[in-house]
Amino acid sequence: MSSAEPPLIEFVDVARSYGEGTAKVYALVGVSLSITKGEFVAIMGPSGSGKSTTMNIIGCLDAPTSGKYYFRGVDVGALSRDQRALLRRHYIGFVFQGFNLLARTSALENVELPLIYRGVPRKERRGLALAALEKVGLAGFESHNPGQLSGGQQQRVAIARAVVTRPSLLVADEPTGNLDTARSHEIMQLMTSLNREEGITILMVTHEPDMAEYASRTITFVDGHVAADQRVAA
Amino acid sequence: MLEETIRLALMAIRRNALRSLLTLLGVVIGVGSVIAMVTIGNGTTAQVQEQISSLGTNLLFLRPGQGMGPRRTSAPDFSLADAEAIRNQIAGLSAVAPTASTSVNVVAGNESWSTTVTGTSNDYFTARDWPLQDGRLFLDSEVRAGRAVCIIGTTIGKELFAGRDPLGEKIRIGAVPCTVIGLLETRGRSNFGDDQDDTVVMPLRTVQRRLAGNTDVDSIMLSAQEGVDTGMIQRDVTLLMRERRNIKAGLDDNFHVGDMAQIVSTMTGTTKMMTGLLAAVAGVSLLVGGIGILNIMLVSVTERTREIGIRLAIGAQEKQVLLQFLVEAVVLSLFGGLIGVLLGLGLSALASLALGTPLVLDITIVLLAFAVSVAIGVVFGYVPARRAAHLDPIDALRHE
Ligand SMILES: Nc1ncnc2c1ncn2[C@@H]1O[C@H](COP(=O)(O)OP(=O)(O)OP(=O)(O)O)[C@@H](O)[C@H]1O
Ligand SMILES: [Mg+2]
């Protein structure tokens, strides 16, 4: 790879507004930042400061209303809905605060889901999903439905689902928001190892400084713009 | 991908087994009743056809007046001479039977029975293809002289003789004492529901002179030879009768030459129309079944908004979500169609047992019902599927 390789994520003066006219509110205003491959970034800030909005844009679920977002050098704002779906399918994994697993569907089938959309053949899919579940420490829980798993276990299934495709980027919006401290630390250790061993770039929203400690960089949002951007020396 | 989608659809259907079953019900009843109605209707039509053609399809009737029932116009009766003229001038006939009928009371010993007596010739039995089971036909001399002899149907035999051999017995027909010389084979009920065996047949002259008191012939029954076109005979007889009845060019016939084939087609036409009508009603219930699918799929999309959000976030494209819900609707309605076909065939089999009609399976209607249930799945599944595909992933994920 040449040194001219674009950063994985680049925001140029990104704004995101909701509503029209007098009801218009800005969730993000003039945000510029760039994140390179292999970083583990924590995003912090008070409620309503635009963290989730940023994550949705970075995760290609949403697009800026003005400014540019380049993902791997591609201008995401110029892409269609379906093209953004393809970016998500091939490069991005998501972990949500509410786990968001398919109900009444086994852990294994939940983890297999993204592989189905990638067109991975059944046999191979099964193997990859089993390996991912084992990596998150859930070997033996393949046939459990979400309802039969604890919150921590459900979040592990969600992480397994997010990384089973070996994405370049893992986007996690408050992944430990619903978990107790011990469970939260376990999840963070898992994320750290995914970042270090698999080289997956991680972006994580958190309210807890303890959890942000695991990251190599912390970006703080206030009122829709970046208020601080600190790197921790490795 | 399609195989996967079908698998996913089956999973989703299984997860909501009861609701899926209730959704199916509309399509099941719709398809089932369409198939049952059409199959039962076809069976009835086949039965009518069979019964009528058992009368002999080469049979023609010549009757005075036009039309049927209350709208029948009155016109002078025929005469024996008309029948003779037809016999001599029209080619291709195997039987010409002038008939005169009247209602009478028949009495034997203490038994009395009211029935219809028909005066005719031996040709009557040829034309109606109705053999005797016992005894003999009229002798030429009996026909010419108008002797008091009769051939009776089995119902008369039963009513007057309670199973005893009626041959050679004396019965009184109206005021005329008469000898029974023959017993007809049992025919059963006709299509119009009357008992064909409730009949007494005598020589035409006997009925005319001694019962009716005139020389009228109220109808002439004709039978075409095998392979002769009845349409041609109809035309020839019409021309001859117009001439004999002095009907001027431009005026309407005051008689009617009916063809068995015509009666078959009007009768089967009626049952076919009924079949079509019932099938249309059943089709409406199929439509209602489709609306049931529409309803349940809309509910399903709302209920599964979060699932749709997850799929979209994971990288599902619009067309894949659309396909998933469409396939679900089609699989549902196809299941409904399948169960409906089985139900319809079962009902048809039961009905054919109960009504004694033949079971006429029409494979095209089965295929059509299948095709229609698939179409219903596509048509009524499309709107909910499109709604699912167009959801915003962020909103969908946030949906409670
Ligand atoms: N769909 C929407 N319609 C209108 N306003 C919205 C919408 N989504 C977000 N906003 C607004 O944008 C701003 C930023 O929201 P965002 O969800 O990014 O905040 P957040 O930093 O994630 O907050 P929290 O920590 O509470 O999750 C808020 O003022 C919010 O009300
Ligand atoms: Mg948020």
XYZ file of C-alpha atoms and ligand atoms in Angstrom:
666
model
C 0.000 0.000 0.000
C 1.261 3.469 -0.835
C 1.416 6.231 1.691
C -1.172 8.034 -0.448
C -3.824 5.567 0.785
C -6.817 7.624 1.967
C -7.859 7.471 5.596
C -10.580 4.950 6.329
C -12.946 7.698 7.430
C -12.805 11.348 6.486
C -15.360 14.024 7.434
C -15.033 17.370 5.649
C -17.212 20.046 7.212
C -20.075 17.633 7.753
C -23.450 18.969 8.868
C -26.643 17.032 9.499
C -29.902 18.845 10.047
C -33.423 17.637 10.698
C -36.629 19.389 9.711
C -37.262 22.447 7.560
C -37.536 26.206 8.049
C -38.034 27.391 11.618
C -38.236 23.814 12.882
C -34.801 23.077 11.462
C -32.364 21.650 14.035
C -28.716 20.840 13.508
C -27.530 17.557 15.007
C -24.060 18.152 13.543
C -22.387 21.380 12.425
C -19.093 21.661 10.559
C -17.510 18.437 11.747
C -14.173 17.559 10.211
C -12.193 14.568 11.325
C -10.299 11.624 9.962
C -9.756 8.156 11.290
C -7.184 5.754 9.916
C -7.186 2.007 9.671
C -6.589 0.159 12.928
C -7.659 2.904 15.312
C -9.887 2.245 18.324
C -11.861 5.440 18.824
C -14.186 6.273 21.689
C -16.803 8.946 21.088
C -18.074 10.794 24.129
C -20.226 13.775 24.892
C -23.445 14.793 26.562
C -26.811 13.518 25.472
C -28.028 15.110 22.237
C -24.540 16.220 21.214
C -24.675 14.299 17.917
C -22.812 11.093 18.750
C -25.420 8.722 17.294
C -25.882 10.975 14.297
C -22.141 10.766 13.627
C -22.147 6.993 14.030
C -25.065 6.589 11.639
C -23.274 8.634 9.010
C -19.996 6.796 9.519
C -21.885 3.487 9.355
C -23.396 4.577 5.998
C -26.912 4.270 7.421
C -27.370 8.000 6.936
C -25.700 10.720 4.844
C -24.655 14.315 5.630
C -27.009 17.127 4.603
C -23.923 19.169 3.708
C -20.199 18.588 3.644
C -18.496 15.396 2.528
C -18.028 11.993 4.051
C -15.402 9.790 2.418
C -15.316 6.142 3.386
C -12.190 4.458 1.951
C -11.952 7.470 -0.353
C -15.531 7.045 -1.631
C -17.935 9.983 -1.368
C -20.782 8.283 0.509
C -23.141 11.244 0.084
C -23.156 10.619 -3.679
C -24.206 6.966 -3.308
C -27.699 5.515 -3.587
C -29.432 3.705 -0.758
C -28.598 0.332 -2.286
C -24.960 1.270 -2.858
C -24.653 2.263 0.800
C -26.199 -1.098 1.712
C -23.416 -2.772 -0.250
C -20.758 -0.737 1.646
C -22.296 -1.886 4.938
C -22.499 -5.454 3.736
C -18.850 -5.647 2.765
C -16.988 -3.306 5.127
C -18.988 -2.468 8.218
C -20.208 -4.312 11.286
C -22.699 -2.859 13.775
C -23.201 -3.352 17.498
C -26.121 -1.581 19.139
C -27.014 -0.710 22.690
C -30.203 -2.798 22.426
C -28.320 -5.801 20.934
C -30.846 -6.014 18.091
C -30.783 -9.739 17.536
C -33.539 -11.503 15.608
C -35.973 -12.876 18.168
C -36.865 -16.574 18.166
C -33.792 -17.199 16.045
C -30.806 -19.167 17.300
C -27.491 -17.489 18.086
C -25.943 -19.388 15.194
C -28.573 -18.208 12.715
C -28.233 -14.641 13.961
C -24.501 -14.748 13.345
C -24.999 -16.362 9.923
C -27.333 -13.604 8.761
C -24.746 -11.164 7.316
C -23.074 -14.060 5.509
C -26.374 -14.912 3.814
C -26.479 -11.436 2.301
C -22.883 -11.862 1.228
C -23.854 -15.019 -0.612
C -21.513 -17.275 1.372
C -22.438 -20.930 0.757
C -24.229 -22.686 3.590
C -21.482 -25.016 4.758
C -18.831 -22.307 4.845
C -21.282 -19.993 6.579
C -21.883 -22.446 9.359
C -18.152 -22.864 9.938
C -17.503 -19.106 10.019
C -20.421 -18.473 12.389
C -19.328 -21.239 14.759
C -15.788 -19.812 14.793
C -17.082 -16.296 15.499
C -19.237 -17.542 18.380
C -16.273 -19.402 19.779
C -14.134 -16.270 19.549
C -16.627 -14.301 21.655
C -16.679 -17.123 24.195
C -20.063 -18.581 23.322
C -19.097 -22.044 22.113
C -21.948 -24.326 23.140
C -24.622 -21.610 22.959
C -25.190 -21.929 19.189
C -28.761 -23.152 19.441
C -29.871 -20.717 22.155
C -32.391 -18.059 21.216
C -31.762 -14.467 22.405
C -34.469 -14.962 25.026
C -32.401 -17.761 26.545
C -29.244 -15.646 26.820
C -28.143 -13.000 29.352
C -27.578 -9.392 28.239
C -23.822 -9.873 28.146
C -24.212 -13.026 26.115
C -26.608 -11.343 23.726
C -24.133 -8.529 23.171
C -21.428 -11.125 22.459
C -23.694 -12.702 19.849
C -24.199 -9.233 18.359
C -20.423 -8.706 18.253
C -19.941 -12.125 16.673
C -22.531 -11.157 14.062
C -20.757 -7.838 13.440
C -17.308 -9.351 12.946
C -18.151 -12.675 11.281
C -17.673 -10.959 7.912
C -14.240 -9.604 8.956
C -15.300 -5.996 8.375
C -12.806 -3.111 8.100
C -14.876 -1.104 10.549
C -16.882 -1.934 13.651
C -19.412 0.705 14.663
C -20.717 0.361 18.209
C -23.254 2.800 19.660
C -23.173 2.426 23.462
C -22.398 -1.310 23.315
C -22.213 -1.505 27.106
C -25.123 0.806 27.803
C -27.335 -2.036 28.983
C -24.731 -4.059 30.845
C -23.326 -4.073 34.372
C -19.708 -3.058 34.991
C -18.210 -6.546 35.027
C -20.002 -7.511 31.810
C -19.012 -4.164 30.272
C -15.328 -4.798 30.933
C -15.586 -8.240 29.362
C -17.122 -6.728 26.241
C -14.405 -4.055 26.122
C -11.689 -6.683 26.423
C -13.286 -8.554 23.561
C -13.368 -5.399 21.448
C -9.765 -4.593 22.277
C -8.646 -8.037 21.178
C -10.627 -7.729 17.944
C -8.894 -4.394 17.332
C -5.426 -5.698 18.121
C -5.605 -9.210 16.668
C -7.915 -8.781 13.694
C -6.923 -5.218 12.900
C -10.541 -4.106 12.881
C -10.983 -0.367 13.190
C -13.442 0.333 16.010
C -15.630 3.346 16.647
C -17.519 3.247 19.885
C -19.903 5.634 21.583
C -19.810 5.503 25.369
C -20.839 7.599 28.335
C -18.430 5.858 30.687
C -14.822 7.134 30.942
C -13.835 3.646 32.184
C -14.847 2.173 28.867
C -13.251 5.001 26.878
C -9.953 4.055 28.544
C -9.809 0.979 26.324
C -9.658 3.180 23.216
C -6.541 4.686 21.686
C -8.326 7.919 20.878
C -11.269 9.815 22.367
C -13.335 12.323 20.408
C -15.703 14.456 22.464
C -18.789 16.031 20.946
C -20.607 19.062 22.302
C -23.601 20.606 20.561
C -22.961 18.937 17.267
C -19.299 19.715 16.888
C -15.994 18.200 17.980
C -14.926 19.748 21.283
C -11.877 17.592 21.978
C -9.845 14.938 20.177
C -7.282 13.176 22.368
C -4.936 10.339 21.544
C -3.470 8.043 24.138
C 0.151 7.128 23.558
C 0.299 3.391 23.012
C -30.409 -16.279 -2.788
C -33.957 -17.288 -3.729
C -33.499 -20.628 -1.998
C -32.320 -18.779 1.114
C -35.254 -16.424 0.883
C -37.716 -19.303 0.683
C -36.034 -20.902 3.687
C -36.303 -17.630 5.616
C -39.943 -17.316 4.622
C -40.680 -20.825 5.857
C -38.933 -19.985 9.122
C -40.972 -16.819 9.560
C -44.184 -18.714 8.805
C -43.286 -21.436 11.281
C -42.487 -18.847 13.955
C -46.035 -17.520 13.657
C -47.748 -20.837 13.019
C -51.216 -19.997 14.364
C -51.409 -16.608 12.739
C -50.167 -18.033 9.457
C -52.852 -20.708 9.648
C -55.588 -18.133 10.192
C -54.226 -16.121 7.279
C -54.326 -19.204 5.104
C -57.939 -19.875 5.946
C -59.272 -17.283 3.522
C -57.289 -18.701 0.621
C -58.068 -22.275 1.688
C -61.799 -21.603 1.665
C -61.602 -19.614 -1.560
C -59.605 -22.165 -3.525
C -61.477 -25.075 -1.931
C -64.891 -23.724 -2.828
C -63.895 -22.771 -6.374
C -62.635 -26.282 -6.990
C -65.584 -27.931 -5.269
C -68.112 -25.803 -7.162
C -66.540 -26.380 -10.539
C -66.010 -30.095 -9.965
C -69.527 -30.664 -8.646
C -70.913 -28.541 -11.483
C -68.958 -30.514 -14.063
C -70.203 -33.739 -12.518
C -73.811 -32.569 -12.721
C -73.353 -31.451 -16.315
C -71.849 -34.811 -17.210
C -74.762 -36.562 -15.548
C -77.342 -34.455 -17.380
C -75.549 -35.102 -20.651
C -75.431 -38.805 -19.999
C -79.102 -39.004 -19.043
C -80.267 -37.012 -22.023
C -78.137 -38.870 -24.486
C -79.524 -42.096 -23.037
C -82.801 -40.941 -24.569
C -81.119 -41.149 -27.965
C -79.304 -38.208 -29.504
C -80.734 -38.936 -32.920
C -84.229 -38.199 -31.641
C -86.334 -35.306 -33.005
C -89.687 -33.988 -31.799
C -92.269 -32.312 -33.945
C -94.743 -30.301 -31.900
C -97.388 -27.708 -32.768
C -96.757 -24.118 -31.673
C -93.537 -22.356 -30.834
C -91.668 -21.935 -27.588
C -91.965 -23.816 -24.344
C -94.003 -23.658 -21.164
C -96.425 -20.766 -20.687
C -95.048 -18.881 -23.692
C -95.866 -21.718 -26.020
C -98.151 -20.498 -28.774
C -101.188 -22.544 -29.623
C -101.562 -23.999 -33.087
C -103.537 -26.775 -34.705
C -102.428 -30.326 -33.958
C -101.025 -32.653 -36.555
C -102.758 -35.558 -38.174
C -101.829 -39.088 -39.035
C -101.490 -37.915 -42.631
C -98.694 -35.558 -41.577
C -96.827 -38.502 -40.098
C -97.403 -40.540 -43.274
C -96.133 -37.662 -45.409
C -92.979 -37.410 -43.320
C -92.431 -41.144 -43.525
C -92.807 -41.117 -47.303
C -91.017 -37.903 -48.198
C -88.159 -37.475 -45.733
C -85.068 -39.637 -46.232
C -82.805 -40.892 -43.462
C -85.419 -41.687 -40.814
C -85.483 -44.952 -38.913
C -88.719 -44.259 -37.055
C -91.713 -41.950 -37.317
C -94.042 -42.180 -34.341
C -97.126 -39.959 -34.214
C -98.338 -39.693 -30.630
C -101.482 -38.542 -28.858
C -101.385 -38.387 -25.083
C -104.042 -37.935 -22.474
C -104.400 -38.289 -18.718
C -106.486 -41.204 -17.544
C -107.349 -43.394 -14.635
C -106.308 -46.994 -14.970
C -108.050 -49.662 -12.900
C -107.318 -53.337 -12.290
C -109.370 -55.182 -9.701
C -109.472 -52.910 -6.661
C -106.382 -50.943 -7.648
C -106.656 -47.590 -9.356
C -103.899 -45.305 -10.611
C -103.874 -42.091 -12.555
C -101.337 -41.860 -15.332
C -100.704 -40.702 -18.879
C -101.624 -42.868 -21.814
C -99.815 -42.397 -25.098
C -101.286 -43.583 -28.366
C -98.639 -44.308 -30.953
C -97.072 -47.041 -33.092
C -94.226 -49.492 -32.557
C -91.869 -46.824 -33.933
C -92.258 -45.073 -30.587
C -90.176 -47.781 -28.909
C -87.589 -47.625 -31.682
C -87.314 -43.844 -31.490
C -86.955 -43.840 -27.732
C -84.702 -46.869 -27.881
C -86.870 -48.463 -25.245
C -87.104 -52.258 -25.382
C -89.708 -54.494 -23.718
C -88.643 -56.679 -20.862
C -91.565 -59.014 -21.409
C -94.473 -59.625 -23.785
C -94.711 -58.341 -27.355
C -95.121 -55.197 -29.445
C -98.347 -54.202 -31.208
C -99.368 -56.247 -34.234
C -99.939 -54.289 -37.458
C -103.522 -55.379 -37.381
C -103.962 -54.036 -33.837
C -102.499 -50.677 -34.847
C -104.604 -50.420 -37.995
C -107.833 -51.452 -36.309
C -107.237 -49.575 -33.050
C -107.558 -52.623 -30.812
C -107.763 -52.342 -27.024
C -104.297 -53.620 -26.164
C -101.620 -51.890 -24.124
C -97.972 -51.990 -23.182
C -97.281 -50.719 -19.674
C -94.357 -49.207 -17.779
C -93.038 -50.952 -14.671
C -94.591 -48.376 -12.326
C -98.060 -49.301 -13.613
C -97.190 -52.970 -13.189
C -96.196 -52.317 -9.607
C -99.180 -50.133 -8.737
C -101.869 -52.300 -10.310
C -100.449 -55.806 -9.966
C -98.086 -55.478 -7.014
C -95.395 -57.509 -8.729
C -97.646 -60.182 -10.257
C -97.104 -60.898 -13.940
C -99.356 -58.354 -15.707
C -99.186 -60.010 -19.143
C -102.577 -61.077 -20.418
C -104.383 -59.281 -17.586
C -107.337 -57.022 -18.272
C -107.182 -53.415 -17.115
C -109.621 -50.593 -17.590
C -108.129 -47.453 -19.117
C -110.680 -44.679 -18.667
C -113.778 -46.439 -19.889
C -111.921 -48.818 -22.187
C -111.237 -52.409 -21.085
C -107.901 -53.435 -22.442
C -105.443 -56.377 -22.437
C -101.830 -55.937 -21.288
C -99.572 -57.416 -23.968
C -96.157 -56.045 -22.994
C -94.080 -54.706 -20.124
C -91.401 -52.051 -20.779
C -87.946 -52.053 -19.249
C -87.452 -49.778 -16.276
C -86.181 -46.329 -17.260
C -86.172 -44.433 -13.946
C -86.609 -40.709 -13.567
C -86.049 -38.347 -16.453
C -84.021 -35.182 -16.181
C -87.120 -33.205 -15.529
C -87.771 -35.380 -12.499
C -90.806 -37.310 -13.743
C -91.101 -41.067 -13.538
C -90.725 -42.361 -17.087
C -92.063 -45.780 -16.105
C -95.409 -44.287 -15.086
C -96.828 -44.729 -18.570
C -99.292 -46.736 -20.653
C -98.797 -47.078 -24.410
C -101.639 -48.023 -26.766
C -102.152 -47.957 -30.546
C -102.731 -44.382 -31.749
C -106.190 -45.122 -33.199
C -107.385 -46.648 -29.935
C -106.506 -43.501 -28.000
C -107.900 -41.160 -30.670
C -111.234 -42.921 -31.100
C -111.981 -44.326 -27.705
C -110.276 -41.959 -25.253
C -109.721 -38.559 -26.917
C -112.652 -38.671 -29.290
C -110.811 -36.909 -32.117
C -108.143 -37.635 -34.722
C -105.491 -35.224 -33.473
C -101.822 -36.117 -33.278
C -100.214 -33.888 -30.681
C -96.648 -34.662 -31.506
C -94.569 -36.711 -33.885
C -91.398 -38.345 -32.703
C -88.715 -38.937 -35.312
C -85.521 -40.914 -35.163
C -82.696 -40.282 -37.608
C -80.733 -43.201 -38.976
C -77.226 -43.630 -37.610
C -74.870 -41.095 -39.203
C -77.613 -38.919 -40.653
C -77.388 -35.214 -39.851
C -80.345 -34.297 -37.642
C -79.973 -30.667 -38.714
C -80.722 -31.625 -42.284
C -83.773 -33.644 -41.244
C -84.935 -30.685 -39.181
C -84.760 -28.435 -42.247
C -86.507 -30.957 -44.508
C -89.283 -31.600 -42.002
C -89.761 -27.864 -41.482
C -90.120 -27.247 -45.235
C -92.551 -30.122 -45.597
C -94.690 -29.048 -42.659
C -94.791 -25.404 -43.800
C -96.117 -26.624 -47.113
C -98.646 -28.991 -45.527
C -99.856 -26.344 -43.070
C -100.049 -23.694 -45.810
C -97.727 -21.213 -44.134
C -96.982 -18.361 -46.515
C -93.431 -17.177 -47.084
C -92.481 -14.584 -44.505
C -94.776 -15.946 -41.807
C -93.434 -17.809 -38.804
C -93.686 -21.551 -38.344
C -96.603 -22.615 -36.154
C -94.811 -25.796 -35.134
C -91.431 -26.706 -33.805
C -88.940 -29.405 -34.712
C -86.828 -30.055 -31.646
C -83.597 -31.878 -31.617
C -82.257 -33.884 -28.667
C -78.878 -32.284 -29.215
C -80.512 -28.893 -28.696
C -82.149 -30.029 -25.492
C -78.815 -31.392 -24.331
C -77.144 -28.099 -25.047
C -79.818 -25.995 -23.310
C -79.828 -28.274 -20.280
C -76.058 -28.414 -19.990
C -75.941 -24.706 -20.772
C -78.059 -24.094 -17.689
C -75.937 -26.241 -15.409
C -72.789 -24.698 -16.870
C -74.110 -21.239 -16.152
C -74.908 -22.260 -12.586
C -71.411 -23.686 -12.257
C -69.909 -20.440 -13.504
C -72.045 -18.421 -11.127
C -71.115 -20.505 -8.104
C -67.464 -20.438 -9.094
C -67.664 -16.642 -9.334
C -69.096 -16.455 -5.821
C -66.335 -18.744 -4.623
C -63.861 -16.512 -6.468
C -65.033 -13.587 -4.361
C -64.123 -15.504 -1.230
C -60.706 -16.054 -2.791
C -60.413 -12.290 -3.124
C -61.367 -11.927 0.528
C -58.640 -14.457 1.293
C -56.211 -12.228 -0.569
C -57.225 -9.240 1.518
C -56.592 -11.391 4.607
C -53.053 -11.918 3.376
C -52.643 -8.213 2.716
C -53.800 -7.464 6.241
C -51.608 -10.003 7.962
C -48.552 -9.047 5.930
C -49.038 -5.379 6.815
C -49.257 -6.325 10.488
C -46.230 -8.514 10.048
C -44.195 -5.690 8.524
C -45.070 -3.382 11.418
C -44.319 -6.050 13.980
C -41.057 -6.914 12.375
C -39.877 -3.360 11.752
C -36.874 -3.931 13.949
C -35.991 -7.143 12.147
C -36.152 -5.220 8.872
C -33.891 -2.537 10.395
C -31.361 -5.182 11.393
C -31.401 -6.721 7.935
C -30.947 -3.329 6.279
C -28.095 -2.397 8.655
C -26.387 -5.688 7.937
C -26.406 -4.915 4.248
C -29.689 -6.148 2.816
C -30.689 -4.224 -0.284
C -34.238 -3.031 -0.898
C -34.927 -5.738 -3.437
C -33.846 -8.419 -0.986
C -36.194 -7.233 1.733
C -38.928 -6.848 -0.876
C -38.297 -10.372 -2.119
C -38.305 -11.766 1.411
C -41.749 -10.421 2.228
C -43.099 -11.179 -1.223
C -41.883 -14.764 -1.019
C -43.437 -15.019 2.420
C -46.801 -13.902 1.075
C -46.554 -16.223 -1.916
C -45.477 -19.199 0.191
C -48.389 -18.491 2.530
C -50.941 -18.270 -0.250
C -49.428 -21.277 -2.004
C -49.861 -23.308 1.169
C -53.419 -22.016 1.296
C -53.864 -23.029 -2.326
C -52.514 -26.507 -1.686
C -54.747 -27.124 1.316
C -57.634 -25.554 -0.608
C -57.121 -27.914 -3.551
C -57.174 -30.917 -1.217
C -60.241 -29.565 0.572
C -61.994 -28.846 -2.726
C -61.268 -32.308 -4.090
C -62.401 -33.878 -0.815
C -65.657 -31.928 -0.889
C -66.196 -32.837 -4.528
C -65.682 -36.519 -3.767
C -68.159 -36.317 -0.874
C -70.681 -34.453 -3.018
C -70.377 -36.941 -5.832
C -71.057 -39.756 -3.370
C -74.010 -37.937 -1.841
C -75.588 -36.746 -5.123
C -74.652 -39.795 -7.142
C -73.082 -37.622 -9.819
C -69.866 -38.700 -11.523
C -66.606 -37.199 -10.181
C -65.210 -35.185 -13.083
C -61.736 -33.913 -12.143
C -60.610 -30.972 -14.210
C -56.856 -30.604 -13.881
C -56.902 -27.167 -15.495
C -59.102 -25.761 -12.737
C -56.700 -27.177 -10.132
C -53.737 -25.571 -11.890
C -55.692 -22.362 -12.309
C -56.542 -22.263 -8.609
C -52.854 -22.692 -7.842
C -51.877 -19.957 -10.254
C -54.506 -17.660 -8.792
C -53.307 -18.262 -5.240
C -49.739 -17.432 -6.271
C -51.017 -14.318 -8.022
C -52.937 -13.362 -4.903
C -49.765 -13.734 -2.847
C -47.864 -11.488 -5.260
C -50.602 -8.889 -5.622
C -51.567 -8.620 -1.973
C -48.040 -9.208 -0.679
C -46.538 -6.477 -2.816
C -47.751 -3.435 -0.911
C -46.547 -4.671 2.515
C -43.273 -5.899 1.003
C -42.645 -2.526 -0.607
C -43.407 -0.806 2.650
C -40.852 -3.016 4.391
C -38.211 -2.400 1.738
C -38.614 1.371 1.898
C -38.187 1.618 5.670
C -35.397 3.866 6.882
C -32.891 1.607 8.653
C -32.276 4.092 11.471
C -35.979 4.542 12.229
C -36.555 0.823 11.890
C -33.781 -0.013 14.345
C -35.153 2.455 16.850
C -38.687 1.045 16.522
C -39.967 -0.494 19.749
N -34.739 11.714 13.416
C -34.546 12.882 14.051
N -35.401 13.896 13.873
C -35.211 15.080 14.492
N -34.203 15.331 15.306
C -33.303 14.354 15.528
C -33.433 13.072 14.916
N -32.404 12.292 15.321
C -31.663 13.063 16.156
N -32.202 14.276 16.270
C -31.667 15.356 17.064
O -30.313 15.508 16.773
C -29.578 15.800 17.954
C -28.452 14.800 18.125
O -29.004 13.531 18.345
P -28.102 12.245 18.598
O -29.038 11.075 18.600
O -27.013 12.229 17.613
O -27.556 12.515 20.045
P -26.615 11.586 20.944
O -25.359 12.337 21.130
O -26.510 10.249 20.340
O -27.430 11.555 22.295
P -27.564 10.306 23.344
O -26.309 10.322 24.156
O -28.747 10.716 24.169
O -27.766 9.091 22.562
C -30.585 15.768 19.086
O -30.923 17.102 19.407
C -31.749 15.038 18.529
O -32.927 15.534 19.117
Mg -27.125 8.297 20.929
